[in-house]
Short mmCIF file of C-alpha atoms in Angstrom, two decimals:
data_model
loop_
_atom_site.label_atom_id
_atom_site.label_comp_id
_atom_site.label_asym_id
_atom_site.label_seq_id
_atom_site.Cartn_x
_atom_site.Cartn_y
_atom_site.Cartn_z
CA MET A 397 0.00 0.00 0.00
CA PRO A 398 1.43 3.42 -0.92
CA THR A 399 2.57 5.40 2.11
CA THR A 400 0.26 8.34 1.36
CA LEU A 401 -2.80 6.07 1.20
CA LEU A 402 -1.74 4.30 4.39
CA LEU A 403 -1.48 7.60 6.25
CA LEU A 404 -4.77 8.85 4.83
CA LEU A 405 -6.63 5.73 5.97
CA ALA A 406 -4.86 5.79 9.33
CA GLY A 407 -5.92 9.41 9.72
CA VAL A 408 -9.56 8.48 9.08
CA ALA A 409 -9.35 5.68 11.65
CA ALA A 410 -7.59 8.01 14.11
CA GLY A 411 -10.24 10.68 13.62
CA LEU A 412 -13.04 8.18 14.14
CA SER A 413 -11.51 6.68 17.30
CA GLY A 414 -10.51 10.11 18.58
CA SER A 415 -13.97 11.61 18.20
CA MET A 416 -15.66 8.54 19.67
CA ALA A 417 -13.17 7.35 22.29
CA GLY A 418 -10.27 9.80 22.59
CA LEU A 419 -7.62 7.43 21.26
CA ALA A 420 -6.58 8.94 17.93
CA SER A 421 -2.85 8.33 18.51
CA LEU A 422 -3.39 4.57 18.71
CA PHE A 423 -3.88 4.60 14.94
CA SER A 424 -1.93 7.62 13.72
CA TYR A 425 1.35 7.06 15.59
CA PRO A 426 1.90 3.40 14.47
CA ALA A 427 1.07 4.40 10.88
CA LEU A 428 3.85 7.00 10.98
CA LEU A 429 6.24 4.37 12.32
CA ALA A 430 5.18 2.06 9.48
CA ALA A 431 5.93 4.90 7.06
CA GLY A 432 9.54 4.78 8.25
CA LEU A 433 9.67 7.72 10.66
CA PRO A 434 11.81 7.40 13.83
CA PRO A 435 9.73 7.36 17.07
CA VAL A 436 10.35 10.95 18.19
CA VAL A 437 9.89 12.34 14.68
CA ALA A 438 6.70 10.27 14.30
CA ASN A 439 5.36 11.69 17.55
CA GLN A 440 6.15 15.29 16.58
CA THR A 441 4.55 14.84 13.15
CA ASN A 442 1.55 13.18 14.77
CA THR A 443 1.10 16.11 17.18
CA ILE A 444 1.08 18.59 14.28
CA ALA A 445 -1.65 16.65 12.51
CA LEU A 446 -3.72 16.29 15.69
CA ALA A 447 -3.36 19.96 16.58
CA VAL A 448 -4.55 21.17 13.19
CA SER A 449 -7.39 18.68 12.93
CA SER A 450 -8.61 19.55 16.45
CA SER A 451 -9.80 22.87 15.03
CA ALA A 452 -12.62 20.90 13.37
CA SER A 453 -13.76 19.54 16.73
CA ILE A 454 -13.64 22.99 18.31
CA ALA A 455 -15.53 24.57 15.42
CA SER A 456 -18.26 21.94 15.64
CA SER A 457 -18.59 22.63 19.38
CA ARG A 458 -19.33 26.36 19.07
CA ARG A 459 -22.96 25.95 20.10
CA GLU A 460 -22.01 24.02 23.26
CA LEU A 461 -19.30 26.55 24.12
CA ARG A 462 -21.74 29.46 24.37
CA GLY A 463 -21.74 30.88 27.88
CA GLN A 464 -18.57 29.01 28.89
CA ARG A 465 -15.98 31.68 28.14
CA ASP A 466 -15.08 32.22 31.80
CA ARG A 467 -14.55 28.51 32.36
CA VAL A 468 -12.24 28.23 29.40
CA VAL A 469 -10.28 31.37 30.33
CA ARG A 470 -9.67 30.01 33.85
CA LEU A 471 -8.56 26.56 32.73
CA ILE A 472 -6.74 27.03 29.44
CA PRO A 473 -3.50 28.48 30.95
CA LEU A 474 -3.10 25.22 32.89
CA THR A 475 -3.23 22.95 29.85
CA VAL A 476 -1.11 25.38 27.81
CA LEU A 477 1.57 25.21 30.52
CA GLY A 478 1.33 21.43 30.49
CA GLY A 479 1.59 21.34 26.70
CA VAL A 480 4.77 23.42 26.80
CA VAL A 481 6.34 21.07 29.34
CA GLY A 482 5.21 17.94 27.49
CA GLY A 483 6.50 19.22 24.17
CA ALA A 484 9.85 20.15 25.75
CA LEU A 485 10.17 16.64 27.19
CA VAL A 486 9.70 15.15 23.72
CA LEU A 487 12.47 17.38 22.33
CA VAL A 488 14.98 16.21 24.95
CA THR A 489 13.99 12.52 24.98
CA PRO A 490 16.28 10.24 22.89
CA SER A 491 14.41 8.33 20.18
CA ASP A 492 15.24 4.89 21.62
CA THR A 493 14.03 5.93 25.06
CA PHE A 494 10.83 7.38 23.65
CA ALA A 495 10.19 4.15 21.72
CA LEU A 496 10.45 2.23 25.01
CA ILE A 497 8.16 4.63 26.92
CA VAL A 498 5.36 4.76 24.35
CA PRO A 499 4.11 1.15 24.78
CA PHE A 500 3.42 1.88 28.45
CA LEU A 501 1.58 5.09 27.54
CA VAL A 502 -0.52 3.18 25.01
CA ALA A 503 -1.33 0.47 27.56
CA PHE A 504 -2.23 3.12 30.15
CA ALA A 505 -4.50 4.89 27.66
CA SER A 506 -6.24 1.64 26.76
CA LEU A 507 -6.88 0.76 30.40
CA VAL A 508 -8.24 4.26 31.10
CA LEU A 509 -10.72 3.82 28.26
CA LEU A 510 -12.24 0.78 29.97
CA ARG A 511 -13.64 3.07 32.66
CA PRO A 512 -15.31 5.98 30.86
CA PRO A 513 -16.03 9.27 32.64
CA ARG A 514 -19.58 9.90 33.80
CA ALA A 515 -21.35 13.17 34.09
CA ALA A 516 -21.41 14.47 37.64
CA PRO A 517 -24.86 14.29 39.27
CA PRO A 518 -26.48 17.70 39.79
CA GLY A 519 -24.96 19.49 42.76
CA GLU A 520 -21.71 17.51 42.82
CA GLY A 521 -19.86 19.67 40.34
CA ARG A 522 -18.92 23.32 40.59
CA ARG A 523 -20.78 25.46 38.08
CA ASP A 524 -18.32 28.34 38.18
CA GLY A 525 -15.46 26.11 37.08
CA ARG A 526 -13.02 27.64 39.57
CA PRO A 527 -10.26 25.00 39.90
CA ASN A 528 -9.10 23.90 43.34
CA ALA A 529 -5.53 22.75 44.02
CA SER A 530 -6.09 19.15 42.93
CA THR A 531 -7.79 20.28 39.73
CA VAL A 532 -4.88 22.60 38.91
CA VAL A 533 -2.40 19.75 39.32
CA GLY A 534 -4.62 17.40 37.32
CA ALA A 535 -5.13 19.85 34.44
CA VAL A 536 -1.41 20.62 34.18
CA PHE A 537 -0.53 16.91 34.31
CA ILE A 538 -3.02 16.06 31.56
CA GLY A 539 -1.66 18.97 29.52
CA VAL A 540 1.86 17.54 29.92
CA TYR A 541 0.63 14.09 28.89
CA SER A 542 -1.22 15.56 25.89
CA GLY A 543 1.85 17.49 24.74
CA TYR A 544 4.11 14.46 25.21
CA PHE A 545 2.00 11.74 23.55
CA GLY A 546 -1.67 12.24 24.27
CA ALA A 547 -3.53 8.98 23.64
CA ALA A 548 -6.60 9.04 25.95
CA ALA A 549 -5.80 12.54 27.17
CA GLY A 550 -9.38 13.37 26.20
CA VAL A 551 -10.73 10.61 28.44
CA LEU A 552 -8.63 11.86 31.36
CA MET A 553 -9.61 15.49 30.85
CA LEU A 554 -13.29 14.62 30.56
CA ALA A 555 -13.09 12.68 33.81
CA LEU A 556 -11.49 15.68 35.53
CA LEU A 557 -13.95 18.23 34.15
CA THR A 558 -17.06 16.24 35.01
CA HIS A 559 -16.10 16.56 38.67
CA LEU A 560 -15.40 20.27 38.34
CA LEU A 561 -18.35 21.42 36.23
CA ALA A 562 -22.00 20.65 36.94
CA ASP A 563 -23.21 20.62 33.37
CA THR A 564 -24.21 18.29 30.55
CA LEU A 565 -21.59 15.93 29.21
CA VAL A 566 -21.87 17.51 25.75
CA ARG A 567 -21.00 20.98 27.09
CA VAL A 568 -18.20 19.62 29.27
CA ASN A 569 -16.83 17.76 26.24
CA ALA A 570 -16.76 21.05 24.30
CA VAL A 571 -14.56 22.62 27.01
CA LYS A 572 -12.32 19.56 26.86
CA ASN A 573 -11.87 20.00 23.11
CA VAL A 574 -10.63 23.57 23.58
CA LEU A 575 -8.29 22.77 26.48
CA LEU A 576 -6.58 19.84 24.78
CA GLY A 577 -6.54 21.63 21.44
CA ALA A 578 -4.55 24.39 23.14
CA SER A 579 -2.05 22.00 24.74
CA ASN A 580 -1.52 20.23 21.41
CA ALA A 581 -1.14 23.56 19.61
CA VAL A 582 1.65 24.88 21.85
CA ALA A 583 3.49 21.55 21.66
CA ALA A 584 3.07 21.61 17.87
CA ILE A 585 4.52 25.13 17.64
CA GLY A 586 7.54 23.97 19.62
CA PHE A 587 8.04 21.00 17.28
CA ILE A 588 7.79 23.21 14.19
CA VAL A 589 10.40 25.63 15.56
CA PHE A 590 12.78 23.29 17.38
CA GLY A 591 11.91 19.76 16.25
CA THR A 592 11.61 17.70 13.09
CA VAL A 593 8.28 17.47 11.29
CA VAL A 594 7.84 15.40 8.13
CA TRP A 595 5.19 17.40 6.29
CA SER A 596 4.83 14.85 3.49
CA ALA A 597 3.51 12.47 6.16
CA ALA A 598 1.64 15.05 8.24
CA LEU A 599 -0.54 16.36 5.39
CA PRO A 600 -2.25 13.08 4.34
CA LEU A 601 -2.64 12.14 7.99
CA MET A 602 -4.24 15.53 8.63
CA ALA A 603 -6.65 15.07 5.72
CA GLY A 604 -7.76 11.69 7.06
CA LEU A 605 -8.20 13.09 10.55
CA PHE A 606 -10.54 15.79 9.26
CA VAL A 607 -12.69 13.13 7.57
CA GLY A 608 -12.69 10.90 10.64
CA ASN A 609 -13.46 13.76 13.03
CA TYR A 610 -16.41 14.80 10.87
CA ALA A 611 -17.85 11.29 10.44
CA GLY A 612 -17.11 9.99 13.94
CA PRO A 613 -20.08 11.43 15.88
CA ALA A 614 -22.61 10.18 13.30
CA ILE A 615 -21.13 6.67 13.41
CA ALA A 616 -20.89 6.69 17.21
CA ARG A 617 -24.63 7.27 17.48
CA ARG A 618 -25.21 3.95 15.69
CA LEU A 619 -22.78 1.79 17.66
CA PRO A 620 -23.08 0.40 21.21
CA PRO A 621 -20.71 2.62 23.23
CA ARG A 622 -19.56 -0.18 25.53
CA VAL A 623 -18.66 -2.51 22.65
CA LEU A 624 -16.83 0.32 20.89
CA ARG A 625 -14.79 1.23 23.97
CA ILE A 626 -13.82 -2.34 24.78
CA GLY A 627 -12.90 -3.08 21.17
CA ILE A 628 -10.58 -0.08 20.91
CA ALA A 629 -9.10 -0.75 24.36
CA VAL A 630 -8.26 -4.36 23.47
CA ALA A 631 -6.72 -3.24 20.19
CA GLY A 632 -4.68 -0.69 22.13
CA LEU A 633 -3.34 -3.32 24.54
CA VAL A 634 -2.32 -5.55 21.63
CA LEU A 635 -0.61 -2.58 20.00
CA ALA A 636 1.24 -1.82 23.25
CA VAL A 637 2.69 -5.33 23.27
CA VAL A 638 3.73 -5.05 19.60
CA LEU A 639 5.40 -1.67 20.15
CA PHE A 640 7.22 -2.97 23.24
CA VAL A 641 8.56 -6.01 21.35
CA GLN A 642 9.75 -3.70 18.55
CA ALA A 643 11.41 -1.33 21.03
CA VAL A 644 13.41 -4.05 22.81
CA GLY A 645 14.02 -6.16 19.70
#
């Protein structure tokens, strides 16, 4: 299969899984490795594609974001800070070391997906969205994770926000899209300036991600959520084993 077609199809799969389960990198990152990119370069290129394609998710969430400006303004500096730190860690991590770390991140992301976040019952969340100390630490940590690799960062952020905001899951998810989009964006800027991005691989991946992000919600409405989550999580665990064997082989 031609590399461009492989990356395009992987982008579609990544967009679908990302919009439905928050695990886009489980498809996009291995496809970049298969295209011959070294692990750190593959991760940087992947982050660029995810950051650009996340604009589609944010744009489609404009209706849900109405009235949430204050929440976003309070929280976005935390994930931006995390994204800067995560991106910097990628730039200083040797490729062989990164290749060994990623299987554990993939396995962690897959296990997180098995326990999806639930909307907080009325009265348990905080409607003003003012973060307490634990929320600040959690938001920065998730921002770091998102900037470094990011698979299932959406699941983690949604779990955090549902305990902070007493609102519908759809509106909370819209805030999540903005926060993680920002952390990916700052990491992506750092990779463009200081890292190595293979644009010939990023562009077809980006195109596929846009398609997958657009089609994902419509498909998700027709699939049993539990079956979808478990299927992607199992695939992620298998992928973690494969990546680990490749890293130590």
